Amino acid sequence: MLQTGLFLSISKTTFQNNNKNKNSRSLNPQTTASISISEIFCHSLFEASKMLRRGGKRIRMDDPPEDYEPPFTPYSIQPQTPMDQQSSTFGGQYGQYNDNVSMHYDSGPNSNLDYDQNIGQVQQNMNAFHPSYLEEATTSSLPGGRGRMTRSSRGRRHTAITNPQRVISSPEDTPVPTPSPAPRRRGRPRKNPVLEHSSVDDESTLFSIIRSGKSSLQQIVDEWIEQYKADRDSGLRAIMQFFISASGCKGKITSQMQSSMEHAAIIRRMTEEFDEESGEYPMIMSGPQWKKFRSNFCDFVQTLVKQCQYSIIYDQYLMDNVISLLTGLSDSQVRAFRHTATLAAMKLMTALVDVALTVSIHLDNTSRQYEAERQKTRDKRASDRLEALLAKHQELEENMDEIKNMLTYTFKSVFVHRYRDIVPEIRAICMAEIGIWMKRFPQNFLDDSYLKYIGWTLHDKVGDVRLKCLQALQPLYASEELKGKLELFTSKFKDRVVSMTLDKEYDVAVQAVRLIISIHKYHREILSDKDCEAVYELVFSSHRAVAQAAGEFLNERLFTLDDTTPPALRTHRGKKRLPNTPLIRDLVQFFIESELHEHGAYLVDSLIDSNEMMKDWECMTDLLMEDPGPDEESLDDRQETSLIELMTCCIKQAATGEPPVGRGPTRKITTAKETKQAQDDRVRLTEHYIQTLPLLLGKYIADPEKVANLLLIPQYFDMEIYTTSRQEKNLETLLRLMQNVVERHTETEVLENCAKTLEILCTEDHAIYSRCDVIRSTLVDRLVNKLREVFDEHETLIAGEEEPNEDEMFALVSSLKKVAIFWSCHNLGPWNLWDPLFNAVRDAKDGSRSMPPEAIKYCISACYSAILWELLQLENGSGRGTSAAQQQKQLRDHLDAYIPLMTELVITSNVALFREEAYISVCDLLISFCKQLEDNPLLRPLVYEPDRGLQQTLNDFIQTYVFVEDEDEEQDEHTKIEELHKRRSYLSSFCKLVVYNVLPIKTAADVFRHYVKYYNDYGDIIKTTLGKAREINKVSCARTMVLSLSMLFRELHRDAGSRIDRQSEEFVSVKELAKRFALSFGLDALKNREAITALHRDAILFATNPLENPNDPTGPPPNLAFLEIGAEFTNKLLKQDKRMVLQFLDRILTMGMPSSRGEEWQPLLLYRNSLVHGETDLPPQTARRAYGRRRREAGGDDGENVDDNDDAGSDQDFTGY
């Protein structure tokens, strides 16, 4: 006792001294390495005291280390945190973040030896670490030696944690001598003969067994327990070796090392065994084997604790040593050790939490049994049972104290430091596990002192860490029992959680919305209307998962029937309203108030999977059809229009199962369940709307906006139900109504929807085809007769030199519009309308007829549709009464007449409608009649290849009407967006010609040169075209890039005169374009080798042509500055290709060069230096060297040996491009 008490007294003084001097010791590498007599004395006392304990060295657990206080970390490398302005209002639990949180930073993922960047002077040589420097200089005084943690002595409080490595007896003002850090050696560390590498991969080790996955973890743990019971040192060594090997370390812990070395020394020795060239270790390695190993690793730790929970974990040996080792490893500067040990320690804590729960249950049961026995009368009470229960109760209490002691120590020794580690995976592990502890053991962990760590980490810079925080909070808020313990945390971090619904990482945003839903359930009063509105808007998000999560929140807050919902009302004729009626009314009102009326499909997609009202067809039609009852408000016109739009979107998505454009994945594979659901929904909606749609059309036939949406509904019908359910009468009613719609309406959307729906109804595979075809023929007859009638009237008026009035002009335009729209969906060829329509366009070009421009536009469109129908008819062999040769000749005649006429309109017409319609028609026809028709002998003569004149015409059109600045500031935003959409359409039509190889790639040079300047408007289109062009021909694409850059350079030269200012904004923008082009080649230099060398060849030829400067015979070539632009691509050249390009440059530049380094020669020097960068045999040439001599001539002067074959080869290589 005397020795132990003396040791504790000295240890306390030592701990205080260490705290006072730790900064000076860790930052003073100049101190000597001598050991004072007082240190030896203290060490002797420690060795004597440890003999009084069982099993060796120990660490006190009852008073864990103080909270870590790191040095200041600059904001630039410190994670953003929330508590800067909140500490004064939140008290001690959350108010110390500024002083208590920073991050441990290491050098990066490519090295196993990862050093923190904020620790001052750190030991650089892992081989030369002194024991006192194993830990990072910024961490707290943690036990680094091989000690054991024990349960606390009852009734006695210890004030320090002893550390045998840091026991000193020097006065407080005496600095502790420390060795100077040795410089780090290059190459692999030296091998120590004590380490036995060959045995590490032995198949009998725990690491090998668990990695193979051939044995069950239960069996592995049971066998290890038998080994531990037989020889606990051997068993402990196996566990220690498992953690070392799982970190990717090749070293082996021998029995000699275990018995004679501290844990710090063992860890230092293992550090020397890492392969510094590799950043790989099991916890981050890819592949199914390592993924399975990581899972087995976690399960093994938890299974081990579970199997040892009744005795071994309390033996004051196993857990003490394991936790001590993991603490030391987690504090290592080696990332692999830190990552592996942190994962093991966190899983160990999770397993101990499960043990604590089990002990807690037994403790409660024992308490109840004891009380029940004590309440018995004296004659029935069993005193021996009472004593046994009391003894068991005391033992369980000691066990619980022991487990809590382990948990507290591990938390403060590992978690408190690693939750802010530089490695995001380590931070994520900490956040994931603390959530589990809080959920399973809330009485111990669900406290503000622990919740603050999650709150702070909500501001982490890495999305996955933020996600783990939200996932940790999710089950806590989903439990009503835990509601009271979260009030303070919720009030403090609610704003941060709400803001995370807009997180740039979509997974984080989804989880944040789900957390808001849980908060709304149990803390409804905390969320303000502003908070909720922020989530409401997300139903219109382009990301589907975020929108659907917001839809669930909308259901929870607005679209849920509860006790406050009024009883079902009745319609005017007494029909009872369906339960979803008030919800659908609220939905319509929400849609109207959102003011995003063009995105009804997005709102529907957000709700359709989570709210059944979105498929309550009867409820929707009742609201539209039934007159309101006495206690109801009728829907106004805007509400009816919105309801019909939402209903149509619901029908479309239910029938197809597809999300709206821009929401779903590009290529989604539909599951069998989804397909079956869509089929069932299609059948149900068809059965309902077959009967109700004619009624709805009849009611709203005068309203074009409502009719346009209602006409879409038949496109999603199961047409077979018309015959199987004997609904032919409703079909005839629908067709008659469609005829009436075409006759009454002239709106484009109404006519297009009607034509498309009629096309689907007239599909030949359907049993209803004959009925529908008769109606279609009748309808087309009426349209054609009406058109001929108004044409004749117009001809008569023009012939009589009379001006048509407004009604006559409107009749002409509307008739042409209906014919053009229906011709795009139905073949109107048999009605022989080509000649009058084509002649109208030709006359309009000549200016001989006064037909309205809009009418001519529809004539152009109708003729375009006629040509496409003729091509389809010839391809399918469906011509009636004419031979294939006759059809082919007629089509060729029409094509040869139509495209030249349209080309002339694009060039000469002053009417924008003519130009635009003609341009779009020509682009589309060139794709339809491209070389792909050569595969069909019948269609081969129809191939139409654009000549240079047509190529130039199309290019001139987009240069004139696409790449223009918005000059009209008075235009409203909506008009500007429509104009931009139109221009994007024109550019896409041209780029399709390049992508489909109709136009040569070089014609895209004029488009590529606008990549940077118009990036915001057309960047996506140009980038896609660039990528597709590279797939067609890499070399041609690269040379087109040079052509684009040279165009810009010529413009710059023309504007700047004889000398270009290389610092000007215009020149910098050309370099920026070159940089963008270079980035588009990617990282595979070998794959792009031929293209890049061809690019440099063209760049050199342009820069040196002309070679003579007409303004200054002694000056550089006038385009020499272009080489500075070409230098942006030199980093894409292979080393041997740089030599070849350099030799080609020397050959081209045969003129002399002044000895002074003039500014005008700098582009050449810059380009040349970029080519020789990294070369040892070709140093950069200075301006003093004359370029009049060839390389082999200059080689003698400079002492270089240049092979003539290299020169010949380079010329030969370049001439092929």
CSV table of N, CA, C and O in Angstrom, one decimal, residues 82 201 270 274 329-330 354 375 467 510 584 632 706 735 801 856 921 1033 1035 1052 1055 1109 1116 1119 1186 1194 1200:
chain,number,residue,atom,x,y,z
A,82,PRO,N,-21.5,25.5,-36.4
A,82,PRO,CA,-22.7,26.4,-36.2
A,82,PRO,C,-22.7,27.2,-34.9
A,82,PRO,O,-23.5,28.1,-34.8
A,201,ASP,N,0.8,-14.0,-42.8
A,201,ASP,CA,-0.1,-14.6,-43.8
A,201,ASP,C,-0.5,-16.0,-43.5
A,201,ASP,O,-1.1,-16.7,-44.3
A,270,MET,N,5.4,-1.5,-35.5
A,270,MET,CA,4.5,-1.9,-36.6
A,270,MET,C,4.5,-0.8,-37.7
A,270,MET,O,4.3,-1.1,-38.9
A,274,PHE,N,5.1,-0.7,-42.7
A,274,PHE,CA,4.2,-0.3,-43.8
A,274,PHE,C,4.9,0.0,-45.1
A,274,PHE,O,6.0,0.5,-45.1
A,329,LEU,N,-3.6,3.0,-31.3
A,329,LEU,CA,-3.7,2.9,-32.8
A,329,LEU,C,-4.5,4.1,-33.4
A,329,LEU,O,-4.2,4.6,-34.4
A,330,SER,N,-5.6,4.4,-32.7
A,330,SER,CA,-6.5,5.4,-33.2
A,330,SER,C,-5.9,6.8,-33.1
A,330,SER,O,-6.3,7.7,-33.8
A,354,ASP,N,-24.7,-3.0,-26.0
A,354,ASP,CA,-25.6,-4.2,-25.9
A,354,ASP,C,-25.5,-4.9,-24.6
A,354,ASP,O,-26.4,-5.4,-24.0
A,375,GLN,N,-40.5,-8.4,0.8
A,375,GLN,CA,-41.8,-8.0,1.2
A,375,GLN,C,-42.6,-9.2,1.9
A,375,GLN,O,-43.7,-9.0,2.5
A,467,LEU,N,-24.6,13.1,-44.0
A,467,LEU,CA,-25.7,12.1,-44.1
A,467,LEU,C,-25.7,11.2,-42.9
A,467,LEU,O,-26.8,10.9,-42.4
A,510,VAL,N,-32.4,14.5,-49.1
A,510,VAL,CA,-33.6,13.6,-48.8
A,510,VAL,C,-33.7,13.3,-47.4
A,510,VAL,O,-34.8,13.3,-46.8
A,584,ILE,N,-58.3,16.9,-52.3
A,584,ILE,CA,-58.1,17.3,-53.7
A,584,ILE,C,-58.3,18.8,-53.9
A,584,ILE,O,-57.6,19.4,-54.6
A,632,GLU,N,-71.4,23.6,-49.9
A,632,GLU,CA,-70.2,23.5,-50.6
A,632,GLU,C,-70.0,24.8,-51.4
A,632,GLU,O,-70.9,25.5,-51.8
A,706,LYS,N,-59.0,23.7,-71.2
A,706,LYS,CA,-59.5,22.4,-70.6
A,706,LYS,C,-59.6,21.3,-71.7
A,706,LYS,O,-59.2,20.2,-71.4
A,735,LEU,N,-65.6,10.3,-80.7
A,735,LEU,CA,-65.1,10.7,-82.0
A,735,LEU,C,-65.9,11.9,-82.6
A,735,LEU,O,-65.3,12.8,-83.2
A,801,GLU,N,-57.9,41.5,-108.2
A,801,GLU,CA,-57.2,42.6,-107.6
A,801,GLU,C,-57.9,43.2,-106.4
A,801,GLU,O,-57.9,44.4,-106.2
A,856,ILE,N,-48.0,30.8,-95.3
A,856,ILE,CA,-46.9,30.3,-96.0
A,856,ILE,C,-46.1,29.3,-95.1
A,856,ILE,O,-45.6,28.3,-95.5
A,921,SER,N,-36.8,22.7,-91.6
A,921,SER,CA,-37.2,21.6,-92.5
A,921,SER,C,-36.0,21.1,-93.2
A,921,SER,O,-35.9,19.8,-93.4
A,1033,ASN,N,-14.3,10.7,-85.2
A,1033,ASN,CA,-12.9,10.8,-85.7
A,1033,ASN,C,-12.1,11.7,-84.8
A,1033,ASN,O,-12.3,12.9,-84.8
A,1035,VAL,N,-8.9,12.6,-84.8
A,1035,VAL,CA,-8.0,13.5,-85.5
A,1035,VAL,C,-8.7,14.6,-86.1
A,1035,VAL,O,-8.3,15.8,-85.9
A,1052,LEU,N,-8.9,38.4,-83.9
A,1052,LEU,CA,-8.1,39.2,-82.9
A,1052,LEU,C,-7.0,40.0,-83.6
A,1052,LEU,O,-6.7,41.1,-83.4
A,1055,ASP,N,-8.5,42.9,-85.6
A,1055,ASP,CA,-8.9,44.0,-84.7
A,1055,ASP,C,-7.7,44.7,-84.1
A,1055,ASP,O,-7.8,45.9,-83.9
A,1109,ASN,N,7.6,38.2,-92.0
A,1109,ASN,CA,6.7,39.2,-91.5
A,1109,ASN,C,6.8,40.4,-92.5
A,1109,ASN,O,7.8,41.0,-92.6
A,1116,PRO,N,9.5,38.3,-86.0
A,1116,PRO,CA,8.9,36.9,-86.0
A,1116,PRO,C,7.7,36.8,-87.0
A,1116,PRO,O,7.2,37.8,-87.4
A,1119,ASN,N,1.9,35.4,-87.0
A,1119,ASN,CA,1.0,34.5,-86.2
A,1119,ASN,C,1.7,33.8,-85.1
A,1119,ASN,O,1.1,32.8,-84.6
A,1186,ALA,N,20.4,30.6,-83.0
A,1186,ALA,CA,19.7,30.9,-84.3
A,1186,ALA,C,18.9,29.7,-84.8
A,1186,ALA,O,19.4,28.6,-84.7
A,1194,ALA,N,23.1,22.0,-85.2
A,1194,ALA,CA,23.3,22.6,-83.9
A,1194,ALA,C,23.7,21.6,-82.8
A,1194,ALA,O,24.3,22.0,-81.8
A,1200,GLU,N,25.2,17.7,-78.3
A,1200,GLU,CA,24.1,16.8,-78.3
A,1200,GLU,C,24.2,15.8,-79.5
A,1200,GLU,O,24.7,16.2,-80.6
